[in-house]
CSV table of C-alpha atoms and ligand atoms in Angstrom, one decimal:
chain,number,residue,atom,x,y,z
A,1066,MET,CA,14.9,-11.7,34.6
A,1067,VAL,CA,16.7,-14.8,33.3
A,1068,LYS,CA,20.4,-14.7,34.2
A,1069,GLN,CA,23.1,-16.4,32.1
A,1070,GLY,CA,26.1,-16.5,34.3
A,1071,LEU,CA,26.1,-12.9,35.5
A,1072,GLU,CA,24.7,-11.5,32.3
A,1073,LYS,CA,21.1,-11.0,31.7
A,1074,ILE,CA,19.7,-12.8,28.6
A,1075,VAL,CA,18.4,-10.4,26.1
A,1076,ARG,CA,14.8,-11.1,25.3
A,1077,THR,CA,12.8,-8.9,23.0
A,1078,ARG,CA,9.3,-9.1,21.6
A,1079,ILE,CA,6.6,-7.7,19.4
A,1080,PRO,CA,3.0,-8.0,20.4
A,1081,PRO,CA,1.1,-7.2,17.2
A,1082,SER,CA,-2.6,-6.8,17.3
A,1083,PRO,CA,-4.6,-8.8,14.7
A,1084,THR,CA,-6.8,-5.8,13.8
A,1085,GLY,CA,-5.9,-5.3,10.1
A,1086,GLN,CA,-5.1,-7.3,7.0
A,1087,ASP,CA,-1.5,-8.2,7.9
A,1088,ILE,CA,1.5,-6.7,9.7
A,1089,HIS,CA,1.8,-3.0,9.2
A,1090,VAL,CA,5.1,-1.8,7.6
A,1091,GLY,CA,5.7,0.3,10.8
A,1092,ASN,CA,5.4,-2.9,12.9
A,1093,LEU,CA,7.7,-4.8,10.4
A,1094,TYR,CA,10.2,-2.1,11.2
A,1095,THR,CA,9.7,-2.5,14.9
A,1096,ALA,CA,10.0,-6.3,14.4
A,1097,LEU,CA,13.3,-5.9,12.5
A,1098,ILE,CA,14.8,-3.8,15.3
A,1099,ASN,CA,13.7,-6.2,18.0
A,1100,PHE,CA,15.0,-9.1,16.0
A,1101,ALA,CA,18.3,-7.4,15.5
A,1102,GLN,CA,18.7,-6.5,19.2
A,1103,ALA,CA,18.0,-10.1,20.2
A,1104,LYS,CA,20.2,-11.7,17.6
A,1105,LYS,CA,23.1,-9.3,18.2
A,1106,ASN,CA,23.2,-10.4,21.9
A,1107,ASN,CA,22.5,-14.1,21.3
A,1108,GLY,CA,19.1,-13.5,22.8
A,1109,LYS,CA,15.6,-14.5,21.9
A,1110,PHE,CA,13.0,-12.8,19.9
A,1111,ILE,CA,9.4,-13.5,20.8
A,1112,VAL,CA,6.1,-12.9,19.0
A,1113,ARG,CA,3.0,-12.6,21.2
A,1114,ILE,CA,-0.4,-11.9,19.6
A,1115,GLU,CA,-2.3,-9.2,21.4
A,1116,ASP,CA,-5.9,-10.1,20.7
A,1117,THR,CA,-7.6,-8.6,23.7
A,1118,ASP,CA,-9.6,-6.0,21.8
A,1119,ARG,CA,-12.4,-8.2,20.6
A,1120,THR,CA,-14.2,-5.3,18.8
A,1121,ARG,CA,-11.3,-4.7,16.4
A,1122,TYR,CA,-10.3,-8.4,16.0
A,1123,GLN,CA,-9.9,-9.6,12.4
A,1124,GLU,CA,-10.3,-13.2,11.8
A,1125,GLY,CA,-7.1,-14.7,10.3
A,1126,ALA,CA,-5.0,-11.6,10.8
A,1127,ASP,CA,-2.7,-13.3,13.3
A,1128,ILE,CA,-1.9,-16.2,10.9
A,1129,LYS,CA,-1.2,-13.7,8.2
A,1130,ILE,CA,1.1,-11.6,10.5
A,1131,LEU,CA,3.2,-14.7,11.4
A,1132,GLU,CA,3.4,-15.8,7.8
A,1133,SER,CA,4.6,-12.4,6.7
A,1134,LEU,CA,7.3,-12.2,9.3
A,1135,LYS,CA,8.6,-15.5,8.1
A,1136,LYS,CA,8.5,-14.5,4.5
A,1137,PHE,CA,10.6,-11.5,5.3
A,1138,GLY,CA,13.1,-13.7,7.1
A,1139,ILE,CA,12.3,-12.4,10.6
A,1140,TYR,CA,12.3,-15.7,12.4
A,1141,TYR,CA,11.1,-15.7,16.0
A,1142,ASP,CA,12.2,-18.1,18.7
A,1143,GLU,CA,8.9,-18.3,20.6
A,1144,GLY,CA,5.4,-17.6,19.3
A,1145,PRO,CA,1.8,-18.8,19.1
A,1146,ASP,CA,2.4,-21.4,16.3
A,1147,ILE,CA,5.8,-22.7,17.5
A,1148,GLY,CA,5.2,-22.5,21.3
A,1149,GLY,CA,7.9,-21.9,23.8
A,1150,PRO,CA,8.5,-22.0,27.6
A,1151,PHE,CA,5.9,-19.3,28.4
A,1152,GLU,CA,3.0,-20.5,26.1
A,1153,PRO,CA,0.3,-19.7,25.2
A,1154,TYR,CA,1.5,-16.8,23.2
A,1155,ARG,CA,-2.0,-15.5,22.3
A,1156,GLN,CA,-3.4,-13.2,25.0
A,1157,SER,CA,-7.0,-14.4,24.6
A,1158,GLU,CA,-5.8,-17.8,25.8
A,1159,ARG,CA,-4.2,-16.3,29.0
A,1160,LEU,CA,-7.3,-14.7,30.6
A,1161,PRO,CA,-7.0,-16.4,34.0
A,1162,ILE,CA,-3.4,-15.1,34.4
A,1163,TYR,CA,-4.6,-11.5,34.0
A,1164,LYS,CA,-7.5,-12.0,36.4
A,1165,LYS,CA,-5.1,-13.3,39.0
A,1166,TYR,CA,-2.8,-10.3,38.8
A,1167,ALA,CA,-5.7,-7.8,38.7
A,1168,ASP,CA,-7.0,-9.5,41.9
A,1169,GLU,CA,-3.6,-9.2,43.5
A,1170,LEU,CA,-3.6,-5.4,42.9
A,1171,ILE,CA,-7.1,-5.2,44.5
A,1172,GLU,CA,-5.8,-7.0,47.5
A,1173,LYS,CA,-2.8,-4.7,47.7
A,1174,GLY,CA,-5.2,-1.7,47.5
A,1175,ILE,CA,-3.6,-0.5,44.4
A,1176,ALA,CA,-6.6,-1.2,42.2
A,1177,TYR,CA,-10.3,-1.0,42.8
A,1178,TYR,CA,-13.7,-2.1,41.3
A,1179,CYS,CA,-15.6,0.4,39.3
A,1180,PHE,CA,-19.4,0.0,38.6
A,1181,CYS,CA,-20.0,3.2,36.7
A,1182,SER,CA,-22.3,3.0,33.8
A,1183,LYS,CA,-21.3,4.1,30.3
A,1184,GLU,CA,-23.8,7.0,30.6
A,1185,ARG,CA,-22.2,8.3,33.8
A,1186,LEU,CA,-18.7,8.1,32.3
A,1187,GLU,CA,-19.9,9.9,29.2
A,1188,GLU,CA,-21.5,12.7,31.2
A,1189,LEU,CA,-18.4,13.0,33.4
A,1190,ARG,CA,-16.2,13.4,30.3
A,1191,SER,CA,-18.5,15.9,28.6
A,1192,ASN,CA,-18.6,18.0,31.7
A,1193,GLN,CA,-14.8,18.0,32.1
A,1194,LEU,CA,-14.5,18.9,28.4
A,1195,LYS,CA,-17.0,21.8,28.9
A,1196,GLU,CA,-15.0,23.0,31.9
A,1197,LYS,CA,-11.7,22.6,29.9
A,1198,LYS,CA,-10.4,20.2,32.5
A,1199,GLN,CA,-8.3,17.1,31.9
A,1200,THR,CA,-10.6,14.2,31.1
A,1201,LYS,CA,-10.1,11.5,33.6
A,1202,TYR,CA,-12.1,9.2,36.0
A,1203,ASP,CA,-13.1,10.9,39.2
A,1204,LYS,CA,-12.5,7.9,41.6
A,1205,PHE,CA,-16.3,7.9,42.3
A,1206,CYS,CA,-16.4,4.1,43.0
A,1207,LEU,CA,-13.2,4.1,45.1
A,1208,LEU,CA,-14.7,6.8,47.3
A,1209,SER,CA,-18.3,5.6,47.5
A,1210,VAL,CA,-18.6,1.9,47.1
A,1211,ASN,CA,-18.2,0.3,50.5
A,1212,ASN,CA,-18.9,-3.4,49.7
A,1213,PRO,CA,-18.0,-4.1,46.1
A,1214,GLN,CA,-18.2,-7.9,46.7
A,1215,GLU,CA,-21.9,-7.7,47.4
A,1216,ARG,CA,-22.5,-5.8,44.1
A,1217,ILE,CA,-20.4,-8.3,42.2
A,1218,LYS,CA,-22.4,-11.2,43.8
A,1219,ALA,CA,-25.6,-9.4,42.8
A,1220,GLY,CA,-24.4,-9.6,39.2
A,1221,ASP,CA,-23.4,-5.9,38.7
A,1222,SER,CA,-21.1,-5.4,35.8
A,1223,TYR,CA,-17.7,-4.0,36.8
A,1224,VAL,CA,-14.2,-3.1,35.6
A,1225,ILE,CA,-11.0,-3.0,37.6
A,1226,ARG,CA,-9.1,0.3,37.7
A,1227,LEU,CA,-5.7,1.3,38.8
A,1228,ASN,CA,-5.6,3.8,41.7
A,1229,VAL,CA,-3.1,6.4,40.5
A,1230,LEU,CA,-2.0,8.6,43.3
A,1231,ALA,CA,-1.7,12.3,42.3
A,1232,ASN,CA,1.4,14.5,42.4
A,1233,LYS,CA,4.0,11.8,42.2
A,1234,LYS,CA,7.0,12.5,39.9
A,1235,MET,CA,7.7,9.5,37.8
A,1236,TRP,CA,10.4,8.8,35.3
A,1237,PHE,CA,11.8,6.2,33.1
A,1238,LYS,CA,14.9,6.0,31.0
A,1239,ASP,CA,14.5,5.6,27.2
A,1240,LEU,CA,17.5,4.2,25.5
A,1241,ILE,CA,16.9,6.4,22.4
A,1242,ARG,CA,15.4,9.5,24.0
A,1243,GLY,CA,17.0,9.8,27.5
A,1244,GLN,CA,15.1,10.3,30.7
A,1245,ILE,CA,11.4,11.0,30.4
A,1246,THR,CA,9.6,12.5,33.4
A,1247,ILE,CA,5.9,12.8,34.0
A,1248,ASP,CA,3.7,13.9,36.9
A,1249,SER,CA,1.3,11.1,38.0
A,1250,SER,CA,-1.6,13.6,38.1
A,1251,GLU,CA,-1.6,13.4,34.3
A,1252,ILE,CA,-2.4,9.7,34.4
A,1253,ASP,CA,-6.0,8.5,34.4
A,1254,ASP,CA,-7.2,5.7,36.7
A,1255,GLN,CA,-6.6,3.3,33.9
A,1256,VAL,CA,-9.0,0.4,33.4
A,1257,LEU,CA,-7.0,-2.9,33.8
A,1258,LEU,CA,-9.7,-5.5,33.5
A,1259,LYS,CA,-12.7,-4.9,31.3
A,1260,SER,CA,-16.3,-6.0,32.1
A,1261,ASP,CA,-16.0,-8.8,29.5
A,1262,GLY,CA,-13.1,-10.3,31.6
A,1263,PHE,CA,-10.5,-9.3,29.1
A,1264,PRO,CA,-7.6,-7.3,30.3
A,1265,THR,CA,-6.8,-3.9,28.7
A,1266,TYR,CA,-3.5,-3.5,26.8
A,1267,HIS,CA,-1.8,-1.9,29.8
A,1268,LEU,CA,-2.4,-4.8,32.2
A,1269,ALA,CA,-1.8,-7.6,29.7
A,1270,VAL,CA,1.4,-6.1,28.3
A,1271,VAL,CA,3.0,-5.6,31.7
A,1272,VAL,CA,2.0,-9.0,33.0
A,1273,ASP,CA,3.2,-10.8,29.9
A,1274,ASP,CA,6.4,-8.9,29.5
A,1275,HIS,CA,7.2,-9.7,33.1
A,1276,ILE,CA,6.3,-13.4,32.9
A,1277,MET,CA,8.0,-13.8,29.6
A,1278,GLN,CA,11.1,-12.2,31.0
A,1279,ILE,CA,11.4,-9.5,28.4
A,1280,SER,CA,14.6,-7.5,28.9
A,1281,HIS,CA,14.0,-4.8,26.3
A,1282,ILE,CA,10.8,-3.2,25.3
A,1283,ILE,CA,11.3,-1.7,21.9
A,1284,ARG,CA,8.2,-0.2,20.4
A,1285,ALA,CA,7.0,2.8,18.4
A,1286,GLU,CA,6.9,6.3,19.7
A,1287,GLU,CA,3.1,6.3,19.9
A,1288,TRP,CA,3.4,4.2,23.0
A,1289,ILE,CA,5.5,6.6,25.0
A,1290,SER,CA,2.5,8.0,26.8
A,1291,SER,CA,1.5,4.5,27.9
A,1292,THR,CA,4.9,3.7,29.5
A,1293,PRO,CA,4.4,5.7,32.7
A,1294,LYS,CA,1.2,3.7,33.3
A,1295,HIS,CA,3.3,0.5,32.9
A,1296,VAL,CA,6.0,1.8,35.2
A,1297,LEU,CA,3.3,2.3,37.8
A,1298,LEU,CA,2.3,-1.3,37.4
A,1299,TYR,CA,5.8,-2.6,37.6
A,1300,GLU,CA,6.2,-0.7,40.8
A,1301,ALA,CA,2.9,-1.8,42.2
A,1302,PHE,CA,3.8,-5.5,41.6
A,1303,GLY,CA,7.4,-4.9,42.8
A,1304,TRP,CA,8.8,-6.2,39.5
A,1305,GLU,CA,12.1,-5.2,37.9
A,1306,LYS,CA,11.5,-2.8,35.0
A,1307,PRO,CA,12.8,-3.7,31.5
A,1308,VAL,CA,14.8,-1.3,29.4
A,1309,PHE,CA,12.5,0.9,27.3
A,1310,ALA,CA,13.3,2.3,23.8
A,1311,HIS,CA,10.7,4.1,21.6
A,1312,LEU,CA,11.4,4.0,17.9
A,1313,PRO,CA,10.5,6.9,15.6
A,1314,ILE,CA,7.3,6.6,13.7
A,1315,LEU,CA,7.7,6.2,10.0
A,1316,ARG,CA,6.3,9.0,7.9
A,1317,ASN,CA,5.0,9.6,4.4
A,1318,PRO,CA,7.2,11.9,2.2
A,1319,ASP,CA,4.9,14.8,3.3
A,1320,LYS,CA,5.9,14.1,6.9
A,1321,SER,CA,2.5,12.9,7.9
A,1322,LYS,CA,2.2,9.5,9.8
A,1323,LEU,CA,2.6,6.6,7.4
A,1324,SER,CA,-0.9,5.9,6.3
A,1325,LYS,CA,-2.9,3.9,3.9
A,1326,ARG,CA,-3.9,6.9,1.8
A,1327,LYS,CA,-0.3,7.9,0.9
A,1328,ASN,CA,1.6,4.6,0.9
A,1329,PRO,CA,0.6,0.9,0.9
A,1330,VAL,CA,1.0,-0.1,4.6
A,1331,TRP,CA,0.6,-3.9,4.6
A,1332,ALA,CA,3.9,-5.7,4.5
A,1333,SER,CA,2.7,-8.5,2.1
A,1334,TRP,CA,1.7,-5.9,-0.5
A,1335,TYR,CA,5.4,-5.2,-1.1
A,1336,LEU,CA,6.1,-8.9,-1.6
A,1337,GLU,CA,3.2,-9.2,-4.0
A,1338,GLN,CA,4.6,-6.3,-6.0
A,1339,GLY,CA,7.9,-8.0,-6.4
A,1340,PHE,CA,10.0,-6.3,-3.8
A,1341,LEU,CA,12.6,-8.6,-2.3
A,1342,PRO,CA,12.4,-9.3,1.4
A,1343,GLU,CA,16.1,-8.5,1.9
A,1344,ALA,CA,15.8,-5.2,0.0
A,1345,MET,CA,12.9,-4.2,2.2
A,1346,LEU,CA,14.7,-5.1,5.4
A,1347,ASN,CA,17.8,-3.2,4.2
A,1348,TYR,CA,15.7,-0.2,3.4
A,1349,LEU,CA,13.9,-0.3,6.8
A,1350,ALA,CA,17.2,-0.7,8.6
A,1351,LEU,CA,18.3,2.6,7.2
A,1352,LEU,CA,15.3,4.5,8.6
A,1353,GLY,CA,16.6,6.2,11.7
A,1354,TRP,CA,20.0,4.5,11.5
A,1355,SER,CA,23.1,4.8,9.3
A,1356,HIS,CA,25.8,2.4,8.5
A,1357,PRO,CA,29.1,3.5,10.1
A,1358,GLU,CA,30.8,3.5,6.6
A,1359,GLU,CA,27.7,5.2,5.1
A,1360,LYS,CA,27.0,2.1,3.0
A,1361,ASP,CA,23.5,1.8,1.5
A,1362,ILE,CA,23.5,-1.9,0.7
A,1363,PHE,CA,24.4,-4.4,3.4
A,1364,THR,CA,23.1,-7.8,4.5
A,1365,LEU,CA,20.9,-8.5,7.5
A,1366,ASP,CA,23.8,-10.2,9.3
A,1367,GLU,CA,26.0,-7.1,8.8
A,1368,PHE,CA,23.2,-5.0,10.2
A,1369,ILE,CA,22.8,-7.2,13.2
A,1370,GLN,CA,26.5,-6.9,13.9
A,1371,LEU,CA,26.8,-3.2,13.5
A,1372,PHE,CA,23.5,-2.0,14.8
A,1373,ARG,CA,23.2,-0.3,18.2
A,1374,LEU,CA,19.9,0.6,19.6
A,1375,GLU,CA,21.4,3.8,21.2
A,1376,ASP,CA,22.3,5.0,17.7
A,1377,VAL,CA,18.7,5.1,16.4
A,1378,LYS,CA,17.7,8.7,15.8
A,1379,PRO,CA,14.4,9.7,17.3
A,1380,VAL,CA,13.2,11.9,14.5
A,1381,GLY,CA,10.5,10.5,12.2
A,1382,PRO,CA,12.2,8.9,9.1
A,1383,ILE,CA,10.5,9.1,5.7
A,1384,PHE,CA,9.3,5.9,4.1
A,1385,ASP,CA,9.9,6.7,0.5
A,1386,ILE,CA,8.8,4.1,-2.0
A,1387,THR,CA,11.0,5.6,-4.7
A,1388,LYS,CA,14.1,4.9,-2.7
A,1389,LEU,CA,12.9,1.5,-1.8
A,1390,THR,CA,12.4,0.8,-5.5
A,1391,TRP,CA,16.0,1.9,-6.2
A,1392,MET,CA,17.2,-0.4,-3.5
A,1393,ASN,CA,15.2,-3.3,-4.8
A,1394,GLN,CA,16.7,-2.7,-8.3
A,1395,GLN,CA,20.2,-2.9,-6.8
A,1396,TYR,CA,19.3,-6.2,-5.2
A,1397,ILE,CA,17.9,-7.6,-8.4
A,1398,GLN,CA,21.0,-6.6,-10.3
A,1399,ASN,CA,23.3,-8.3,-7.8
A,1400,LYS,CA,21.5,-11.6,-8.1
A,1401,SER,CA,23.2,-14.3,-10.2
A,1402,ASP,CA,21.2,-15.4,-13.3
A,1403,GLU,CA,20.4,-18.7,-11.6
A,1404,GLU,CA,19.0,-16.9,-8.5
A,1405,LEU,CA,17.0,-14.5,-10.5
A,1406,LYS,CA,15.5,-17.3,-12.5
A,1407,LYS,CA,14.4,-19.0,-9.4
A,1408,LEU,CA,12.9,-15.8,-8.0
A,1409,LEU,CA,11.0,-15.3,-11.2
A,1410,LEU,CA,9.7,-18.9,-11.3
A,1411,ASP,CA,8.4,-18.5,-7.8
A,1412,PHE,CA,6.9,-15.1,-8.5
A,1413,SER,CA,5.3,-15.3,-11.9
A,1414,ILE,CA,3.0,-17.9,-13.5
A,1415,SER,CA,4.0,-16.5,-16.9
A,1416,ALA,CA,7.7,-17.2,-16.1
A,1417,LYS,CA,6.7,-20.7,-15.1
A,1418,ASN,CA,4.8,-21.2,-18.3
A,1419,MET,CA,7.6,-20.0,-20.5
A,1420,SER,CA,10.2,-22.4,-21.9
A,1421,GLY,CA,13.2,-22.6,-19.6
A,1422,GLU,CA,15.5,-21.8,-22.5
A,1423,THR,CA,13.7,-18.6,-23.4
A,1424,LEU,CA,13.7,-17.5,-19.7
A,1425,GLU,CA,17.4,-18.1,-19.4
A,1426,LYS,CA,18.1,-16.1,-22.5
A,1427,LEU,CA,16.0,-13.2,-21.2
A,1428,ILE,CA,17.4,-13.0,-17.8
A,1429,PRO,CA,20.6,-11.1,-18.6
A,1430,LEU,CA,18.5,-8.6,-20.5
A,1431,LEU,CA,15.9,-8.3,-17.7
A,1432,LYS,CA,18.3,-8.0,-14.9
A,1433,SER,CA,19.4,-4.4,-15.4
A,1434,ARG,CA,16.0,-3.3,-16.4
A,1435,MET,CA,13.7,-4.7,-13.6
A,1436,GLU,CA,13.0,-2.6,-10.6
A,1437,THR,CA,10.7,-5.1,-9.1
A,1438,LEU,CA,9.9,-8.7,-10.0
A,1439,SER,CA,6.5,-7.6,-11.3
A,1440,ASP,CA,8.2,-5.7,-14.1
A,1441,PHE,CA,8.9,-9.1,-15.7
A,1442,GLU,CA,5.3,-9.2,-17.1
A,1443,LYS,CA,5.7,-5.8,-18.7
A,1444,LEU,CA,9.2,-6.4,-20.1
A,1445,ALA,CA,8.6,-9.9,-21.4
A,1446,ALA,CA,5.0,-9.2,-22.6
A,1447,ILE,CA,5.8,-10.2,-26.2
A,1448,PHE,CA,7.0,-13.6,-24.9
A,1449,ILE,CA,3.9,-14.2,-22.9
A,1450,ASP,CA,1.3,-12.9,-25.4
A,1451,GLN,CA,0.2,-10.3,-22.9
A,1452,MET,CA,0.2,-7.2,-25.0
A,1453,ALA,CA,-2.3,-4.5,-24.7
A,1454,ASP,CA,-4.6,-4.0,-27.7
A,1455,ILE,CA,-2.9,-1.7,-30.1
A,1456,ILE,CA,-4.5,0.4,-32.8
A,1457,TYR,CA,-2.2,1.1,-35.7
A,1458,ASP,CA,-2.6,4.0,-38.1
A,1459,GLU,CA,-2.0,3.9,-41.9
A,1460,ASN,CA,1.7,5.0,-41.6
A,1461,GLU,CA,2.3,2.3,-39.0
A,1462,LYS,CA,0.7,-0.3,-41.2
A,1463,LYS,CA,3.0,0.6,-44.1
A,1464,LEU,CA,5.9,0.4,-41.7
A,1465,VAL,CA,4.8,-3.1,-40.6
A,1466,LYS,CA,4.8,-4.2,-44.2
A,1467,ASP,CA,8.3,-2.9,-44.9
A,1468,LEU,CA,9.6,-4.4,-41.7
A,1469,HIS,CA,8.1,-7.8,-42.7
A,1470,ALA,CA,9.7,-7.5,-46.1
A,1471,SER,CA,13.2,-6.7,-44.9
A,1472,LEU,CA,13.2,-9.1,-41.8
A,1473,SER,CA,11.9,-12.0,-43.8
A,1474,GLU,CA,14.9,-11.7,-46.2
A,1475,LEU,CA,17.4,-12.1,-43.4
A,1476,LYS,CA,19.5,-15.3,-43.7
A,1477,SER,CA,21.0,-15.1,-40.3
A,1478,TRP,CA,18.8,-14.4,-37.3
A,1479,LYS,CA,21.3,-12.7,-35.0
A,1480,HIS,CA,20.7,-9.5,-33.1
A,1481,ASP,CA,23.5,-7.5,-34.8
A,1482,ILE,CA,22.1,-8.5,-38.3
A,1483,ILE,CA,18.6,-7.7,-37.1
A,1484,PHE,CA,19.8,-4.4,-35.8
A,1485,GLU,CA,21.3,-3.5,-39.2
A,1486,SER,CA,18.0,-4.2,-40.9
A,1487,LEU,CA,16.0,-2.2,-38.3
A,1488,LYS,CA,18.4,0.7,-38.8
A,1489,GLU,CA,17.8,0.8,-42.5
A,1490,ILE,CA,14.0,0.9,-41.9
A,1491,MET,CA,14.5,3.7,-39.3
A,1492,LEU,CA,16.5,5.8,-41.8
A,1493,GLU,CA,14.0,5.2,-44.6
A,1494,HIS,CA,11.0,6.1,-42.5
A,1495,LYS,CA,12.8,8.8,-40.5
A,1496,ILE,CA,11.7,7.3,-37.2
A,1497,ARG,CA,13.4,6.3,-34.0
A,1498,MET,CA,13.7,3.0,-32.2
A,1499,GLY,CA,10.7,3.8,-29.9
A,1500,VAL,CA,8.4,3.6,-32.9
A,1501,LEU,CA,9.6,0.1,-33.7
A,1502,TYR,CA,9.1,-0.9,-30.1
A,1503,LYS,CA,5.6,0.2,-30.3
A,1504,ILE,CA,5.0,-1.9,-33.4
A,1505,PHE,CA,6.3,-5.0,-31.8
A,1506,ILE,CA,5.4,-4.7,-28.1
A,1507,GLY,CA,2.9,-1.9,-27.9
A,1508,VAL,CA,5.0,0.4,-25.6
A,1509,ASP,CA,7.9,2.6,-26.6
A,1510,ARG,CA,10.5,1.0,-24.2
A,1511,GLY,CA,11.5,-2.4,-23.1
A,1512,LEU,CA,14.2,-4.9,-23.6
A,1513,PRO,CA,16.6,-4.1,-26.5
A,1514,LEU,CA,14.6,-4.9,-29.6
A,1515,PRO,CA,17.1,-6.7,-31.8
A,1516,GLU,CA,18.0,-9.1,-28.9
A,1517,THR,CA,14.3,-9.5,-28.1
A,1518,LEU,CA,13.6,-10.5,-31.7
A,1519,GLU,CA,16.5,-12.9,-31.8
A,1520,ILE,CA,15.2,-14.7,-28.7
A,1521,LEU,CA,11.7,-14.7,-30.0
A,1522,GLY,CA,12.9,-16.3,-33.3
A,1523,LYS,CA,12.3,-15.4,-36.9
A,1524,ALA,CA,9.0,-17.3,-37.4
A,1525,LYS,CA,7.4,-15.8,-34.3
A,1526,SER,CA,8.7,-12.3,-35.0
A,1527,LEU,CA,7.2,-12.4,-38.5
A,1528,ASP,CA,4.0,-13.9,-37.1
A,1529,ARG,CA,3.8,-10.9,-34.8
A,1530,LEU,CA,3.9,-8.6,-37.8
A,1531,ASN,CA,1.4,-10.7,-39.7
A,1532,SER,CA,-1.0,-10.5,-36.9
A,1533,ILE,CA,-1.2,-6.7,-37.2
A,1534,LYS,CA,-4.2,-5.8,-39.2
B,1926,LIG,N1,-0.1,-4.0,20.1
B,1926,LIG,C1,0.8,-2.9,20.1
B,1926,LIG,C2,1.4,-2.7,18.7
B,1926,LIG,O1,1.2,-3.6,17.9
B,1926,LIG,C3,1.9,-3.2,21.1
B,1926,LIG,C4,2.7,-2.1,21.6
B,1926,LIG,C5,3.8,-2.6,22.5
B,1926,LIG,O2,4.8,-3.0,21.9
B,1926,LIG,O3,3.7,-2.6,23.7
B,1926,LIG,O4,1.9,-1.7,18.3
């Protein structure tokens, strides 16, 4: 491990697998915690792409993951696109390294070649299942193959397996969960190197975390059962073990594991919907951790300062989009007009196409009413000619006529004057403001109508009424 004076340098990492459309929200959470742990300790945060499972590989997913991390403001110090002292940071480009370490384990007698066919392994498994035994490899090749080199020379396909000795008590310390103990008999003779020459996750993750001098392995709870296998490998190589911490898995409001069916799971979806990156990180920070002063809203810097890995609670926190939406609204409200304008111009083509003057006038009205940036299109529909087709009945058509008559008479086009005029019509027709909203904008709520009409201007407001047939 790198030493800085007498102190160890904190180096954390995420090794996302490019097997989906983007980075999963759960992994974004893990990334945030790793990032915070590194920054808090003046350490380094590393991204390494774990693309060793070629069957699940999705073209372009790694680029998307890196892009999303940056969009959320989780900047890494070393990674596939920016390099670093231990490059390459893509596992598929590191195959000779894994082969070398797998060979080292063979030499030490800790790993062995296995030539078993798929059929034999399947039969073994189904027999074990029938006999209600634990399904694991039976060390057949370790016990029966005398000269593996000859078979390899003859071109036989093989994998390399770890020889796990039975009945050994093993343990590791988890910073969030305390000591975890397991009997080695529960561990299978794990495949380390596959027949296609690619390492399995277990070999690659341990080798790279060691070479890249990772000090803290912070990952989701679902990897706890892999950790004893990794501990065996650290011991087999004679390497110092890093600190382990397994974060709780995020859950849907019904407590099931966060899944596509119940919640959008790809991080970029949230940006596309107009959630602000800082609101999302603030929300994620509060899953499994609370601010010492019980604050809901705080900056990323504040989180980095106050956060302690030991304080993360191990129970599955609920990812609730309603709460996230509330938090996003708070962030939007706290923006200055200038900041919000910039955000809208970046987010919405309609905002870009609108006159700067109109947009500036709308912003104070929008600010307290937008939950996400995408609400802009709905709230400002009348300004961007994006109204749903509306069918008006006879009563409404009469109302349109009366509205036209009284609004066209107004000498001054100010919202308080417009309001007086609308009030008269409402009294006369015994209707509420919602009905007038519907006439003008097709829905029964939105920005305050008198202000909206003022900004729209008299001519356009009357045109709008004229267009109703
Ligand atoms: N590829 C795994 C994941 O993305 C890595 C697990 C680990 O951190 O070791 O969840």
